[in-house]
Amino acid sequence: MEDKKIYSNKICIATNSSCNLNCIYCYEKNKNNLEFDVDEAFNVIDKQLKTKTQFGTKIKLHGGEPFMVFPKIKQLCERLWANQYIEYYHFHLTTNGTLVHGPIQEWLYKNRDKITVKLSLDGDKKSSDINRPLSFEKIDITFFVKTWPNIRVNMTITPATLPYLFENIIFLHSVNINNIISHFAMMIDWKECKLERILREQMFKLADYYLNDPSIMPCHFFRPDIGNTLCKPLYNAACVRGQGEAYDYQTKKYYPCFMCFPALAGKKVSEELCSIDFTDTDKLEERCCLECPFINICPTCYAENYITRGKISHRDMGLCSYHKVIIAVLFKYEYARLMKVDNPDAEDVLKMKAIQKWGNEIESILSELDIVRN
Amino acid sequence: MKKDPKTLKTGSNKINSIKIEAALIETWLAKKSKTVPAKNKITGISDCPAPWG
């Protein structure tokens, strides 16, 4: 059963841009009814799998909603599985889940050890209806949890659903979803929303919840290794940064990642993104971010930075204060947790050293929210 | 045994009232710190931070 595995190589194959939903945060503005060609996709992947790597190849099938083109996906996968390759590979795709019933469920269940699905689910019915109306009732959550017990769920947070962050996370845990990848929706003016205090309250509630039951795997916000804040800036890569490849059936070309597809980024911006050397770390970040103690655990999408703000180094500073709140509560959570650990390991010791180093900054971040208000 | 999330009340940790105390950290490190080996993680290709990645 596939879990979060390490891969040596990643290839993303675009399958379609069509979708049966209309999520309020969707970045795919140029949807159409074009679909990938099975022969073409087969040839692209077949070429990659002729070389053996250390940890294998992740093949991401990227929509739209991929199950809009299920017959083709089935055909592609089965054709590849019929071959003998020296390279280990595994299929991944993200779905909104609303079309996964009947024959699709049967096929997925039968091949669950060769294909892993990530489910997009923004919380309970109330929040799902806010972000993506008329979707919640169509998702057979039980099937997904039964088929992949540690299924990863993408929970996208919008300004309207942020006040319900705690109850949404609790809901997901209550239906046995424990691998929750919580993200802020991109391309939104978060600074204007002024929701940092509400986020702090929601994060405190979550921290208490997880401290009271250490058997539950915390959501994504509580998983960064704060020990990495002791390392030099950009010690670990924030993203794939061109290490993978993404194939676009509409242009029949390769791109650094799917965010660089012309249908998403626009033709001109796509060309510009393709000319950027993402391995040049001097250009990746602005000085203010490089000087931030938390840069090593602060996520960003360089392509989204370029598409929205014109430079890969221009992070969404509207989200900066939100990320700081999350990181500050994470530090506090780790502090409370580690104080109860009898036999810490090396990683725990580094975490406590990080808390020792940044403790004052952490308290300032959390207390400043009250000062601004008063 | 895992608790039912629906019945679990927000607990008594009340993390918002916990203050990070330098003296406690020093005591903790002195008591529990071992020789820490250099970070030697197995790293493959990075994960995508985009929500749809």
Coordinates of C-alpha atoms in Angstrom, one line a residue:
Chain A
M1 CA 0.0 0.0 0.0
E2 CA 1.5 3.3 -1.1
D3 CA 2.0 6.0 1.5
K4 CA 4.1 9.1 1.5
K5 CA 7.0 7.5 -0.3
I6 CA 10.3 9.0 -1.4
Y7 CA 10.8 9.1 -5.1
S8 CA 13.9 9.9 -7.2
N9 CA 11.9 11.2 -10.2
K10 CA 8.5 12.7 -10.8
I11 CA 6.6 13.2 -14.0
C12 CA 3.3 14.9 -14.3
I13 CA 1.0 14.1 -17.2
A14 CA -1.8 16.5 -17.8
T15 CA -5.0 14.6 -18.6
N16 CA -7.7 17.3 -19.0
S17 CA -8.7 20.7 -17.7
S18 CA -12.4 20.0 -17.6
C19 CA -14.2 19.7 -14.2
N20 CA -17.7 19.0 -13.0
L21 CA -17.4 21.4 -10.1
N22 CA -16.7 25.2 -9.9
C23 CA -14.6 25.6 -6.7
I24 CA -14.4 29.3 -5.7
Y25 CA -10.6 29.0 -5.4
C26 CA -9.8 27.1 -8.6
Y27 CA -6.7 28.4 -10.4
E28 CA -7.6 26.8 -13.7
K29 CA -9.3 29.7 -15.4
N30 CA -9.0 28.3 -18.9
K31 CA -11.0 25.1 -18.8
N32 CA -11.8 23.4 -22.1
N33 CA -12.9 20.0 -23.3
L34 CA -9.6 18.9 -24.7
E35 CA -8.2 15.6 -23.4
F36 CA -4.9 13.9 -23.5
D37 CA -4.0 11.2 -26.1
V38 CA -3.3 7.8 -24.6
D39 CA -0.7 6.8 -27.1
E40 CA 1.2 10.1 -26.6
A41 CA 1.1 9.8 -22.8
F42 CA 2.2 6.1 -23.0
N43 CA 5.2 7.0 -25.1
V44 CA 6.2 9.9 -22.7
I45 CA 6.0 7.6 -19.7
D46 CA 7.5 4.6 -21.4
K47 CA 10.6 6.5 -22.2
Q48 CA 11.1 7.6 -18.6
L49 CA 10.6 4.1 -17.2
K50 CA 13.5 2.6 -19.2
T51 CA 16.0 4.1 -16.7
K52 CA 16.2 2.7 -13.2
T53 CA 16.4 5.2 -10.3
Q54 CA 17.2 4.7 -6.7
F55 CA 13.7 5.3 -5.3
G56 CA 11.4 5.0 -8.3
T57 CA 9.2 7.4 -10.3
K58 CA 6.1 9.1 -9.3
I59 CA 3.6 9.6 -12.1
K60 CA 1.1 12.3 -11.4
L61 CA -2.0 12.4 -13.6
H62 CA -3.1 16.0 -13.4
G63 CA -6.6 17.4 -14.2
G64 CA -9.1 19.3 -14.0
E65 CA -11.0 16.4 -12.5
P66 CA -9.2 13.4 -13.9
F67 CA -12.2 11.0 -13.6
M68 CA -13.9 13.0 -16.3
V69 CA -11.6 11.1 -18.6
F70 CA -11.6 7.8 -16.7
P71 CA -11.7 5.5 -19.7
K72 CA -8.5 7.0 -21.0
I73 CA -6.8 6.9 -17.6
K74 CA -7.8 3.2 -17.3
Q75 CA -6.4 2.5 -20.7
L76 CA -3.1 4.2 -20.0
C77 CA -2.5 2.6 -16.7
E78 CA -3.4 -0.9 -17.9
R79 CA -1.2 -0.6 -20.9
L80 CA 1.8 0.4 -18.8
W81 CA 1.1 -2.3 -16.2
A82 CA 1.1 -4.9 -18.9
N83 CA 4.7 -4.0 -19.6
Q84 CA 7.7 -5.1 -17.6
Y85 CA 9.8 -2.2 -16.5
I86 CA 13.1 -2.2 -14.5
E87 CA 12.0 1.1 -12.9
Y88 CA 9.6 1.1 -10.0
Y89 CA 6.7 3.5 -10.6
H90 CA 3.4 4.4 -9.0
F91 CA 0.4 6.5 -10.2
H92 CA -1.0 9.4 -8.2
L93 CA -3.9 11.6 -8.9
T94 CA -6.0 14.2 -7.1
T95 CA -9.8 14.0 -7.3
N96 CA -12.8 15.9 -6.0
G97 CA -14.3 12.4 -5.4
T98 CA -17.8 13.2 -6.8
L99 CA -17.5 10.9 -9.8
V100 CA -15.9 8.0 -8.0
H101 CA -18.7 5.4 -7.9
G102 CA -19.6 2.1 -9.5
P103 CA -17.0 0.9 -12.0
I104 CA -14.5 3.6 -11.1
Q105 CA -14.6 2.4 -7.5
E106 CA -14.2 -1.2 -8.5
W107 CA -11.2 -0.5 -10.7
L108 CA -9.5 1.7 -8.1
Y109 CA -10.0 -0.8 -5.4
K110 CA -8.7 -3.6 -7.5
N111 CA -5.6 -1.6 -8.4
R112 CA -5.1 0.2 -5.1
D113 CA -1.5 -1.0 -4.7
K114 CA -0.5 0.6 -8.0
I115 CA -2.4 3.8 -7.9
T116 CA -2.9 6.2 -5.0
V117 CA -5.6 8.8 -5.0
K118 CA -5.5 12.1 -3.0
L119 CA -9.0 13.4 -2.1
S120 CA -9.9 17.1 -2.3
L121 CA -12.2 17.7 0.7
D122 CA -12.4 21.0 2.4
G123 CA -14.1 19.8 5.6
D124 CA -17.7 19.1 6.6
K125 CA -20.8 19.8 4.6
K126 CA -21.0 23.4 5.6
S127 CA -17.5 24.4 4.5
S128 CA -17.7 22.1 1.4
D129 CA -20.9 23.9 0.3
I130 CA -19.1 27.2 0.8
N131 CA -16.1 26.3 -1.3
R132 CA -17.6 24.0 -3.9
P133 CA -21.4 23.9 -3.8
L134 CA -23.3 20.7 -4.4
S135 CA -20.3 18.4 -3.9
F136 CA -20.3 17.0 -0.4
E137 CA -23.2 14.5 -0.8
K138 CA -21.6 13.0 -3.9
I139 CA -18.4 12.0 -2.2
D140 CA -18.3 8.4 -0.8
I141 CA -15.8 9.1 2.0
T142 CA -16.0 5.6 3.3
F143 CA -14.8 4.1 0.0
F144 CA -11.7 6.3 0.0
V145 CA -10.8 5.5 3.6
K146 CA -11.4 1.8 3.1
T147 CA -9.3 1.7 -0.1
W148 CA -6.3 3.8 1.2
P149 CA -6.5 3.8 5.0
N150 CA -3.9 6.6 5.2
I151 CA -5.4 8.6 2.3
R152 CA -4.1 12.1 1.9
V153 CA -6.8 14.7 1.9
N154 CA -6.3 18.2 0.5
M155 CA -8.1 20.6 2.6
T156 CA -8.1 24.1 1.1
I157 CA -8.9 27.0 3.4
T158 CA -10.6 30.1 2.1
P159 CA -11.4 33.3 4.1
A160 CA -15.0 32.1 4.4
T161 CA -14.0 28.7 5.9
L162 CA -11.1 29.7 8.0
P163 CA -13.4 30.4 11.1
Y164 CA -14.4 26.7 10.9
L165 CA -10.8 25.4 10.6
F166 CA -11.0 23.5 13.9
E167 CA -14.4 21.9 13.3
N168 CA -13.4 20.9 9.8
I169 CA -10.3 19.2 10.9
I170 CA -12.2 17.4 13.7
F171 CA -14.8 16.3 11.2
L172 CA -12.2 14.8 8.9
H173 CA -10.6 12.9 11.9
S174 CA -14.1 11.7 12.9
V175 CA -14.5 9.9 9.5
N176 CA -11.0 8.3 9.9
I177 CA -9.1 10.7 7.7
N178 CA -5.9 11.4 9.5
N179 CA -3.5 12.5 6.7
I180 CA -4.8 16.1 6.3
I181 CA -2.9 18.4 4.0
S182 CA -4.2 21.8 5.0
H183 CA -3.5 24.7 2.6
F184 CA -4.5 28.3 2.2
A185 CA -6.2 29.0 -1.1
M186 CA -3.8 30.8 -3.5
M187 CA -4.4 34.0 -5.5
I188 CA -6.6 35.6 -2.8
D189 CA -5.9 38.9 -1.0
W190 CA -5.5 37.4 2.5
K191 CA -4.1 40.6 4.0
E192 CA -7.3 42.4 3.4
C193 CA -9.2 39.6 5.2
K194 CA -7.6 40.4 8.6
L195 CA -8.3 36.9 10.0
E196 CA -5.1 36.3 11.9
R197 CA -6.6 36.5 15.3
I198 CA -9.3 34.0 14.3
L199 CA -6.6 31.7 12.9
R200 CA -4.7 31.9 16.2
E201 CA -7.8 30.8 18.1
Q202 CA -8.5 28.0 15.7
M203 CA -4.8 26.8 15.9
F204 CA -4.8 27.0 19.7
K205 CA -7.9 24.7 19.8
L206 CA -6.2 22.3 17.4
A207 CA -3.0 22.3 19.4
D208 CA -4.9 21.4 22.6
Y209 CA -6.8 18.7 20.7
Y210 CA -3.7 17.1 19.4
L211 CA -1.9 17.4 22.8
N212 CA -4.8 15.6 24.4
D213 CA -4.6 12.7 22.0
P214 CA -1.1 12.0 20.7
S215 CA -2.3 9.0 18.8
I216 CA -4.0 11.2 16.2
M217 CA -1.6 12.3 13.4
P218 CA -1.8 16.1 13.4
C219 CA -2.8 18.0 10.3
H220 CA -0.2 19.4 7.9
F221 CA 0.2 22.7 9.9
F222 CA 1.7 20.8 12.8
R223 CA 4.1 18.7 10.8
P224 CA 7.0 20.9 9.8
D225 CA 10.2 20.0 11.6
I226 CA 11.0 23.2 13.5
G227 CA 14.6 21.9 14.0
N228 CA 15.1 23.0 10.4
T229 CA 15.0 26.6 11.6
L230 CA 18.5 26.0 13.0
C231 CA 19.8 25.3 9.5
K232 CA 21.0 27.8 6.9
P233 CA 18.3 29.4 4.8
L234 CA 16.9 27.2 2.0
Y235 CA 18.5 24.1 3.6
N236 CA 15.8 22.1 2.0
A237 CA 13.9 22.7 -1.2
A238 CA 10.5 24.4 -0.9
C239 CA 9.3 22.6 -3.9
V240 CA 10.2 20.4 -6.9
R241 CA 11.7 23.4 -8.6
G242 CA 12.1 22.0 -12.0
Q243 CA 13.5 18.6 -10.7
G244 CA 10.4 16.9 -12.1
E245 CA 8.8 17.2 -15.5
A246 CA 5.3 18.0 -16.5
Y247 CA 3.9 17.1 -20.0
D248 CA 1.1 19.2 -21.4
Y249 CA -1.0 17.4 -24.1
Q250 CA -2.3 20.7 -25.4
T251 CA 1.1 22.0 -26.4
K252 CA 3.0 18.7 -26.6
K253 CA 5.8 20.1 -24.6
Y254 CA 7.5 19.6 -21.2
Y255 CA 7.5 22.2 -18.5
P256 CA 9.1 22.5 -15.0
C257 CA 5.8 21.8 -13.4
F258 CA 2.0 21.9 -14.1
M259 CA 1.8 25.5 -12.8
C260 CA 3.9 26.5 -15.9
F261 CA 1.3 25.2 -18.4
P262 CA 0.2 27.9 -20.8
A263 CA -3.4 27.1 -20.1
L264 CA -2.8 28.1 -16.5
A265 CA 0.0 30.7 -16.6
G266 CA -0.8 32.3 -20.0
K267 CA 1.4 31.8 -23.0
K268 CA 3.9 34.6 -22.4
V269 CA 4.3 33.9 -18.7
S270 CA 4.7 30.2 -19.4
E271 CA 7.6 31.0 -21.8
E272 CA 9.2 33.2 -19.2
L273 CA 8.9 30.6 -16.4
C274 CA 10.5 28.0 -18.7
S275 CA 13.6 30.2 -19.1
I276 CA 14.1 30.6 -15.4
D277 CA 16.9 28.7 -13.7
F278 CA 15.2 27.5 -10.5
T279 CA 18.5 26.0 -9.2
D280 CA 19.9 29.5 -8.9
T281 CA 19.2 29.9 -5.2
D282 CA 20.3 33.6 -5.2
K283 CA 17.2 34.5 -7.1
L284 CA 14.7 32.4 -5.2
E285 CA 13.9 34.7 -2.3
E286 CA 13.8 38.3 -1.3
R287 CA 16.1 39.6 1.5
C288 CA 13.2 40.0 4.0
C289 CA 12.4 36.3 3.6
L290 CA 16.0 35.1 3.7
E291 CA 16.4 37.0 6.9
C292 CA 13.3 35.5 8.4
P293 CA 14.1 32.8 11.0
F294 CA 11.3 30.6 9.7
I295 CA 12.0 30.5 6.0
N296 CA 13.0 26.8 6.1
I297 CA 9.5 25.8 7.2
C298 CA 7.5 28.4 5.3
P299 CA 5.9 27.0 2.1
T300 CA 5.7 28.8 -1.2
C301 CA 5.0 28.1 -4.8
Y302 CA 7.6 29.9 -7.0
A303 CA 5.5 29.5 -10.1
E304 CA 2.5 31.1 -8.4
N305 CA 4.8 33.9 -7.2
Y306 CA 5.8 34.6 -10.7
I307 CA 2.3 34.3 -12.2
T308 CA 0.6 36.5 -9.6
R309 CA 3.4 38.9 -8.6
G310 CA 5.9 38.9 -11.5
K311 CA 9.0 37.4 -9.7
I312 CA 9.6 33.9 -8.3
S313 CA 11.0 35.6 -5.2
H314 CA 7.9 37.6 -4.5
R315 CA 6.0 35.5 -2.1
D316 CA 2.5 36.3 -1.2
M317 CA 3.2 38.6 1.7
G318 CA -0.5 38.8 2.5
L319 CA -0.1 35.3 3.8
C320 CA 3.1 36.1 5.8
S321 CA 1.3 37.0 9.0
Y322 CA -0.9 33.9 8.7
H323 CA 2.1 31.6 8.2
K324 CA 3.8 33.2 11.2
V325 CA 0.7 32.5 13.4
I326 CA 0.8 28.9 12.3
I327 CA 4.5 28.6 12.9
A328 CA 4.2 30.3 16.3
V329 CA 1.5 27.9 17.5
L330 CA 3.5 25.0 16.1
F331 CA 6.4 26.0 18.3
K332 CA 4.2 26.3 21.3
Y333 CA 2.7 22.9 20.5
E334 CA 6.1 21.3 20.3
Y335 CA 7.2 23.0 23.5
A336 CA 4.2 21.6 25.4
R337 CA 4.6 18.2 23.8
L338 CA 8.4 17.9 24.4
M339 CA 8.1 18.9 28.0
K340 CA 6.2 15.6 28.5
V341 CA 8.6 13.4 26.6
D342 CA 10.7 11.2 28.8
N343 CA 13.2 9.9 26.2
P344 CA 13.5 12.5 23.4
D345 CA 15.4 11.5 20.3
A346 CA 17.9 13.6 18.4
E347 CA 15.2 15.3 16.4
D348 CA 13.4 16.3 19.6
V349 CA 16.5 17.8 21.0
L350 CA 17.0 19.9 17.9
K351 CA 13.4 21.1 18.1
M352 CA 13.9 22.2 21.7
K353 CA 17.1 24.0 20.7
A354 CA 15.1 25.8 18.0
I355 CA 12.5 26.8 20.6
Q356 CA 15.3 28.0 22.8
K357 CA 16.6 30.1 20.0
W358 CA 13.3 31.6 18.7
G359 CA 11.2 31.6 21.8
N360 CA 11.0 35.4 22.1
E361 CA 10.0 35.8 18.5
I362 CA 7.3 33.3 18.9
E363 CA 5.8 35.0 22.0
S364 CA 6.0 38.4 20.1
I365 CA 4.1 37.0 17.1
L366 CA 1.3 35.8 19.2
S367 CA 1.0 38.7 21.5
E368 CA 1.3 41.4 18.8
L369 CA -2.1 40.3 17.4
D370 CA -3.7 41.7 20.6
I371 CA -1.7 44.9 20.5
V372 CA -2.8 45.8 17.0
R373 CA -6.4 45.2 17.9
N374 CA -6.2 47.5 21.0
Chain B
M1 CA -7.4 3.4 22.3
K2 CA -8.2 6.3 20.0
K3 CA -10.8 8.7 21.4
D4 CA -13.8 9.6 19.4
P5 CA -13.1 13.0 18.0
K6 CA -16.8 14.0 18.3
T7 CA -16.8 13.4 22.1
L8 CA -13.4 14.8 22.8
K9 CA -13.5 18.1 24.5
T10 CA -10.8 20.7 24.0
G11 CA -8.5 19.6 26.7
S12 CA -6.9 21.1 29.7
N13 CA -3.6 22.0 28.1
K14 CA -4.9 25.4 27.2
I15 CA -1.8 26.1 25.1
N16 CA -2.6 29.7 24.8
S17 CA -1.7 30.2 28.5
I18 CA 1.6 28.3 28.2
K19 CA 4.6 30.6 28.1
I20 CA 7.9 29.5 26.7
E21 CA 10.3 29.7 29.6
A22 CA 14.1 29.8 28.9
A23 CA 15.0 28.3 32.3
L24 CA 12.8 25.3 31.8
I25 CA 14.3 24.7 28.4
E26 CA 17.8 24.9 29.8
T27 CA 17.0 22.3 32.4
W28 CA 15.3 20.1 29.8
L29 CA 18.3 20.2 27.5
A30 CA 20.8 19.7 30.3
K31 CA 18.9 16.6 31.5
K32 CA 17.8 15.1 28.2
S33 CA 20.2 16.2 25.5
K34 CA 22.4 13.6 23.9
T35 CA 25.2 13.9 21.4
V36 CA 23.2 14.9 18.4
P37 CA 24.3 13.3 15.1
A38 CA 24.3 15.5 12.0
K39 CA 21.0 15.5 10.1
N40 CA 21.2 12.6 7.6
K41 CA 17.8 12.4 6.1
I42 CA 17.1 10.4 3.0
T43 CA 15.9 12.9 0.5
G44 CA 14.2 12.2 -2.8
I45 CA 12.4 14.7 -4.9
S46 CA 10.6 17.4 -3.0
D47 CA 6.9 17.6 -2.5
C48 CA 4.7 20.2 -4.2
P49 CA 3.4 23.0 -1.9
A50 CA 0.6 23.9 -4.2
P51 CA -2.8 22.7 -2.9
W52 CA -3.3 20.7 -6.1
G53 CA 0.2 19.3 -6.3

